[in-house]
């Protein structure tokens, strides 16, 4: 049995998990910083790293207590060291290196994005590879071809905004609060997804890259009037706002699903997986389920608790990389 302590601090969530053999999650604690950043409408890096410093020790203790695991039972420390906010990453990486050194445990550093890409496998009896993976979060929108945990190739990436970032910005335009993704989804539930024909930017029939800056601007001009950036929201009814949220969500989901299925057709993968905060969106989950069913391909989505940032996915990927020979020494650092 291999028991892994996972640490995740790449952005504004302080997260620690204890996972056995890459599958059995003994604890998975996450402290969000929404309250600290809400009044700024986005993550303030300096505030995020200070909050990680204040919280991380207590979170590690809490995760070990919940799992009923002492330091002697931990076999490996896994930490996300890239990509993310450099100050935030440094806190987790420094904590992981310190524990690995003090407890004389091996250390593995993993990519946060690759942890999202493989997070859907967490509950599966066998790895679903080769798979096409869609990663949709606040910082990333990417497609990968996963041959194995240590063989992950990029297929496409956003050339501007990430999908989650677009959700957050549209929530801000519609004054729905922060964090934006869940607020847009809630508002969209009462809206008509066909009310506004927002652009679906495909970047060419064969492209696996994404672009979401155009739809964000389209929402801005739709709300305020063409070429205007303020003053329009007061003229809209609650139903108008719900219709805009639903139409925006539909357009983003449409692009994400179409490109994921295109990647599947191009690569001949066996399965489709997805991960990242936006996979918590029910409209996206339903659409991927429907498209994959029609294409006759197995789809694996992360359980709700593993969509947004968490350390269980970091512990799981660390475990599989460790099994494939990956080791890091204490020179490993944060790579923003
Ligand atoms: O994976 P994550 O926690 O952090 C990053 O790695 O970026 O993703 C956070 C992003 C945010 O942009 C948030 O608005 C979005 O995921 N998100 C959602 C939903 N829940 C979170 N977007 C759409 N619908 C949701 N239900
Ligand atoms: Zn993330």
Coordinates of C-alpha atoms and ligand atoms in Angstrom, one line a residue:
X1 CA 0.0 0.0 0.0
X2 CA 1.3 3.5 -0.9
X3 CA -0.1 6.4 1.0
X4 CA 0.3 9.8 -0.6
X5 CA 0.1 13.2 0.9
X6 CA -1.0 15.7 -1.8
X7 CA -0.6 19.4 -1.6
X8 CA -2.3 22.0 -4.0
X9 CA -1.8 25.8 -3.7
X10 CA -1.5 26.9 -7.3
X11 CA -4.1 29.6 -7.2
X12 CA -6.6 30.5 -4.5
X13 CA -7.5 27.2 -3.0
X14 CA -5.4 25.7 -0.2
X15 CA -5.9 22.0 -0.5
X16 CA -4.5 18.8 1.1
X17 CA -5.4 15.2 0.6
X18 CA -4.3 11.7 1.7
X19 CA -4.9 9.0 -0.9
X20 CA -4.0 5.3 -0.8
X21 CA -2.7 3.6 -4.0
X22 CA -4.0 6.3 -6.2
X23 CA -7.7 5.4 -5.6
X24 CA -8.8 5.4 -2.0
X25 CA -9.3 9.0 -0.8
X26 CA -8.9 9.0 2.9
X27 CA -9.2 12.8 3.2
X28 CA -9.6 15.7 0.9
X29 CA -9.7 19.1 2.5
X30 CA -10.1 22.4 0.6
X31 CA -10.1 25.9 2.0
X32 CA -11.4 28.4 -0.6
X33 CA -10.4 32.1 -0.5
X34 CA -13.6 33.4 -2.2
X35 CA -14.4 35.7 0.7
X36 CA -10.9 37.3 0.6
X37 CA -11.0 38.0 -3.1
X38 CA -14.7 38.7 -3.7
X39 CA -14.5 42.5 -3.3
X40 CA -11.8 42.7 -5.9
X41 CA -13.8 40.6 -8.4
X42 CA -10.8 38.2 -9.0
X43 CA -7.8 36.6 -7.3
X44 CA -5.3 39.0 -5.9
X45 CA -2.0 37.1 -6.0
X46 CA -0.4 38.6 -2.9
X47 CA -3.5 38.0 -0.8
X48 CA -3.7 34.4 -2.1
X49 CA -0.1 33.5 -1.1
X50 CA -0.4 35.1 2.3
X51 CA -3.6 33.1 3.0
X52 CA -1.8 29.9 1.9
X53 CA 0.9 30.6 4.4
X54 CA -1.6 31.1 7.2
X55 CA -3.7 28.0 6.4
X56 CA -1.4 25.3 5.0
X57 CA 0.0 23.9 8.2
X58 CA -3.5 23.6 9.8
X59 CA -4.8 22.0 6.6
X60 CA -2.0 19.4 6.5
X61 CA -2.8 18.5 10.2
X62 CA -6.5 18.3 9.4
X63 CA -6.1 16.1 6.4
X64 CA -3.8 13.7 8.4
X65 CA -6.2 13.7 11.3
X66 CA -9.3 13.0 9.1
X67 CA -7.4 10.2 7.4
X68 CA -6.2 8.9 10.8
X69 CA -2.7 8.7 9.3
X70 CA 0.6 9.7 11.0
X71 CA 3.8 10.7 9.4
X72 CA 5.2 7.2 9.5
X73 CA 2.4 5.9 7.3
X74 CA 3.0 8.4 4.6
X75 CA 5.1 7.0 1.7
X76 CA 5.2 9.9 -0.7
X77 CA 4.7 13.7 -0.8
X78 CA 3.1 15.0 -4.1
X79 CA 2.7 18.7 -4.9
X80 CA 1.6 20.7 -7.9
X81 CA 4.5 23.0 -8.9
X82 CA 3.2 24.3 -12.3
X83 CA 1.4 26.2 -13.7
X84 CA -0.1 28.9 -11.4
X85 CA 0.6 32.0 -9.4
X86 CA 4.3 31.9 -8.5
X87 CA 3.7 33.1 -4.9
X88 CA 0.9 30.6 -4.3
X89 CA 2.9 27.7 -5.9
X90 CA 5.9 28.5 -3.8
X91 CA 4.0 28.0 -0.5
X92 CA 2.9 24.5 -1.5
X93 CA 6.2 23.5 -3.0
X94 CA 8.2 24.8 0.0
X95 CA 5.9 22.9 2.4
X96 CA 6.1 19.7 0.4
X97 CA 9.9 19.9 0.1
X98 CA 10.2 20.6 3.9
X99 CA 8.0 17.6 4.8
X100 CA 9.8 15.3 2.3
X101 CA 13.2 16.4 3.8
X102 CA 12.1 16.3 7.5
X103 CA 10.2 13.0 7.2
X104 CA 12.7 11.5 4.8
X105 CA 10.0 10.7 2.2
X106 CA 10.2 10.7 -1.6
X107 CA 8.9 13.8 -3.4
X108 CA 7.1 14.1 -6.7
X109 CA 6.0 17.4 -8.3
X110 CA 3.2 17.3 -10.8
X111 CA 1.5 19.7 -13.3
X112 CA -1.8 21.1 -12.0
X113 CA -3.2 20.9 -15.5
X114 CA -2.2 17.3 -16.0
X115 CA -3.8 16.6 -12.5
X116 CA -7.1 18.1 -13.8
X117 CA -6.7 16.1 -17.1
X118 CA -6.4 12.8 -15.2
X119 CA -8.8 13.6 -12.4
X120 CA -11.7 11.7 -14.0
X121 CA -9.9 8.4 -13.5
X122 CA -9.9 8.7 -9.7
X123 CA -12.9 6.3 -9.2
X124 CA -12.2 4.0 -12.1
X125 CA -11.1 0.4 -11.6
X126 CA -8.7 0.7 -14.5
X127 CA -7.0 3.6 -16.2
X128 CA -9.2 4.8 -19.2
X129 CA -6.2 5.6 -21.5
X130 CA -5.7 6.2 -24.3
X131 CA -8.1 9.1 -23.9
X132 CA -8.8 12.6 -25.2
X133 CA -8.9 14.9 -22.2
X134 CA -10.6 18.3 -22.1
X135 CA -9.3 20.6 -19.3
X136 CA -11.5 23.6 -18.7
X137 CA -10.7 25.8 -15.7
X138 CA -10.3 29.4 -14.8
X139 CA -6.7 29.5 -16.1
X140 CA -6.8 26.8 -18.8
X141 CA -8.7 25.4 -21.7
X142 CA -6.8 22.6 -23.4
X143 CA -7.2 19.3 -25.1
X144 CA -4.7 16.5 -24.5
X145 CA -4.1 13.0 -25.8
X146 CA -3.3 10.8 -22.8
X147 CA -1.4 7.6 -23.6
X148 CA -0.5 7.1 -19.9
X149 CA -0.1 9.2 -16.8
X150 CA 3.5 10.0 -17.9
X151 CA 2.7 10.4 -21.6
X152 CA 0.3 13.4 -22.0
X153 CA 0.5 15.3 -25.3
X154 CA -1.1 18.7 -26.0
X155 CA -3.6 18.7 -28.9
X156 CA -5.0 22.3 -28.5
X157 CA -5.0 25.2 -26.2
X158 CA -6.8 28.5 -25.9
X159 CA -5.2 31.3 -27.8
X160 CA -6.6 34.0 -25.4
X161 CA -9.1 33.6 -22.5
X162 CA -9.8 30.3 -20.7
X163 CA -13.5 29.1 -20.6
X164 CA -13.7 29.6 -16.9
X165 CA -12.3 33.1 -17.2
X166 CA -15.0 33.9 -19.8
X167 CA -17.6 32.7 -17.3
X168 CA -16.1 34.9 -14.6
X169 CA -16.0 37.9 -16.9
X170 CA -19.6 37.4 -18.1
X171 CA -20.7 37.1 -14.5
X172 CA -19.0 40.4 -13.8
X173 CA -20.6 42.1 -16.9
X174 CA -24.0 40.8 -15.7
X175 CA -23.2 41.7 -12.1
X176 CA -23.9 38.2 -10.8
X177 CA -21.1 38.1 -8.3
X178 CA -17.9 36.1 -7.7
X179 CA -17.0 33.3 -8.4
X180 CA -18.7 33.7 -11.7
X181 CA -19.1 30.2 -13.1
X182 CA -21.6 28.9 -10.6
X183 CA -23.5 32.2 -10.7
X184 CA -23.8 32.1 -14.5
X185 CA -25.0 28.5 -14.3
X186 CA -27.6 29.4 -11.6
X187 CA -28.9 32.4 -13.6
X188 CA -28.9 30.5 -16.9
X189 CA -31.3 27.9 -15.4
X190 CA -34.2 30.4 -15.9
X191 CA -33.1 31.5 -19.3
X192 CA -33.6 30.6 -22.9
X193 CA -30.3 29.3 -24.4
X194 CA -31.5 30.2 -27.9
X195 CA -32.4 33.8 -27.1
X196 CA -29.1 35.3 -28.3
X197 CA -27.0 33.9 -31.0
X198 CA -23.5 34.5 -29.5
X199 CA -20.5 33.6 -31.7
X200 CA -19.0 30.1 -31.7
X201 CA -15.3 30.7 -32.5
X202 CA -14.0 27.6 -34.1
X203 CA -10.7 28.9 -35.6
X204 CA -11.1 26.7 -38.7
X205 CA -12.8 23.4 -39.3
X206 CA -9.8 21.3 -38.1
X207 CA -8.5 23.4 -35.3
X208 CA -8.3 22.0 -31.8
X209 CA -7.4 25.4 -30.3
X210 CA -9.9 27.6 -28.5
X211 CA -10.7 31.3 -28.3
X212 CA -13.2 32.9 -25.9
X213 CA -12.3 36.6 -26.0
X214 CA -14.8 37.2 -28.9
X215 CA -17.8 35.9 -27.0
X216 CA -16.9 37.8 -23.9
X217 CA -16.8 41.0 -26.0
X218 CA -20.1 40.0 -27.7
X219 CA -21.8 39.7 -24.3
X220 CA -20.3 43.1 -23.3
X221 CA -21.7 44.9 -26.4
X222 CA -25.0 43.0 -26.2
X223 CA -25.5 44.3 -22.7
X224 CA -24.3 47.9 -23.1
X225 CA -25.0 48.5 -26.9
X226 CA -22.6 48.2 -29.7
X227 CA -19.1 49.6 -29.0
X228 CA -20.2 50.6 -25.4
X229 CA -18.8 49.1 -22.3
X230 CA -21.1 50.5 -19.6
X231 CA -24.5 51.8 -18.7
X232 CA -26.6 49.0 -20.3
X233 CA -27.3 46.6 -17.5
X234 CA -30.0 48.8 -15.9
X235 CA -32.2 48.5 -19.0
X236 CA -32.3 44.7 -18.8
X237 CA -35.0 42.7 -17.1
X238 CA -34.2 39.7 -14.9
X239 CA -35.4 37.5 -17.8
X240 CA -33.1 39.3 -20.3
X241 CA -30.1 38.6 -17.9
X242 CA -31.1 35.0 -17.6
X243 CA -31.5 34.7 -21.4
X244 CA -28.0 36.2 -21.9
X245 CA -26.4 33.9 -19.3
X246 CA -28.1 30.8 -20.8
X247 CA -27.2 31.8 -24.4
X248 CA -23.6 32.5 -23.4
X249 CA -23.3 29.2 -21.6
X250 CA -24.8 27.3 -24.5
X251 CA -22.3 28.8 -27.0
X252 CA -19.3 28.0 -24.7
X253 CA -20.6 24.4 -24.1
X254 CA -21.2 24.0 -27.9
X255 CA -17.6 24.9 -28.7
X256 CA -16.1 22.8 -25.9
X257 CA -18.1 19.7 -26.9
X258 CA -17.6 20.0 -30.6
X259 CA -13.8 20.3 -30.3
X260 CA -13.6 17.5 -27.8
X261 CA -15.5 15.2 -30.2
X262 CA -13.3 16.4 -33.1
X263 CA -10.2 15.5 -31.1
X264 CA -11.6 12.1 -30.4
X265 CA -12.3 11.5 -34.1
X266 CA -8.8 12.7 -35.1
X267 CA -6.8 10.7 -32.5
X268 CA -8.7 7.4 -32.4
X269 CA -8.6 7.5 -28.6
X270 CA -10.7 4.9 -26.6
X271 CA -12.3 7.2 -24.2
X272 CA -13.0 10.9 -23.5
X273 CA -12.3 12.4 -20.1
X274 CA -12.7 16.0 -18.8
X275 CA -11.6 17.9 -15.7
X276 CA -11.2 21.4 -14.2
X277 CA -13.6 23.8 -12.6
X278 CA -15.9 24.3 -15.6
X279 CA -16.7 20.5 -15.7
X280 CA -18.8 21.2 -12.6
X281 CA -21.2 22.9 -15.0
X282 CA -24.2 20.7 -15.5
X283 CA -25.0 22.0 -19.0
X284 CA -21.5 21.0 -20.1
X285 CA -21.7 17.6 -18.4
X286 CA -25.1 16.9 -20.1
X287 CA -23.9 17.9 -23.5
X288 CA -20.7 15.9 -23.3
X289 CA -22.7 12.9 -22.1
X290 CA -25.1 13.3 -25.0
X291 CA -22.4 13.8 -27.7
X292 CA -20.3 10.9 -26.4
X293 CA -23.4 8.6 -26.2
X294 CA -24.2 9.5 -29.9
X295 CA -20.6 8.9 -30.9
X296 CA -20.5 5.6 -29.1
X297 CA -17.6 6.6 -26.9
X298 CA -17.2 6.1 -23.1
X299 CA -17.0 9.4 -21.2
X300 CA -15.6 9.8 -17.7
X301 CA -16.2 13.0 -15.8
X302 CA -14.7 13.7 -12.4
X303 CA -17.1 13.5 -9.4
X304 CA -18.3 17.0 -8.5
X305 CA -15.9 17.3 -5.6
X306 CA -12.9 16.8 -7.9
X307 CA -13.8 19.3 -10.6
X308 CA -12.5 22.5 -9.0
X309 CA -9.0 22.7 -7.4
X310 CA -8.3 19.9 -5.0
X311 CA -5.3 17.9 -3.7
X312 CA -6.7 14.5 -4.3
X313 CA -6.0 14.8 -8.0
X314 CA -2.4 15.9 -7.1
X315 CA -1.9 12.9 -4.8
X316 CA -3.4 10.5 -7.5
X317 CA -1.2 11.8 -10.3
X318 CA 1.8 11.8 -8.0
X319 CA 1.2 8.2 -7.1
X320 CA 1.0 7.0 -10.7
X321 CA 4.1 9.0 -11.7
X322 CA 6.0 7.6 -8.7
X323 CA 5.0 4.1 -9.8
X324 CA 6.5 4.9 -13.2
X325 CA 9.8 6.0 -11.7
X326 CA 9.3 9.8 -11.3
X327 CA 11.3 11.3 -8.3
X328 CA 12.1 14.9 -7.5
X329 CA 15.0 16.2 -5.4
X330 CA 14.9 19.3 -3.3
X331 CA 16.0 21.5 -6.1
X332 CA 12.5 21.3 -7.6
X333 CA 10.8 24.7 -7.7
X334 CA 7.6 26.5 -8.6
X335 CA 7.2 27.2 -12.4
X336 CA 4.4 29.8 -12.9
Ligands
LIG1 O1 -10.1 24.3 -11.8 P1 -10.4 25.5 -11.0 O2 -10.9 25.4 -9.6 O3 -9.2 26.5 -11.0 C1 -8.3 26.7 -12.0 O4 -7.4 25.8 -12.2 O5 -8.4 27.7 -12.7 O6 -11.5 26.3 -12.0 C2 -12.1 27.5 -11.5 C3 -13.0 28.0 -12.7 C4 -13.5 29.4 -12.4 O7 -13.3 30.2 -13.6 C5 -15.0 29.1 -12.1 O8 -15.8 30.2 -12.5 C6 -15.2 27.9 -13.0 O9 -14.1 27.1 -12.8 N1 -16.4 27.2 -12.5 C7 -17.5 27.0 -13.3 C8 -18.5 26.3 -12.5 N2 -17.9 26.0 -11.3 C9 -16.6 26.6 -11.4 N3 -17.8 27.5 -14.5 C10 -19.1 27.2 -15.0 N4 -20.0 26.5 -14.3 C11 -19.8 26.1 -13.1 N5 -20.7 25.4 -12.4
LIG2 ZN1 -7.4 24.1 -11.4

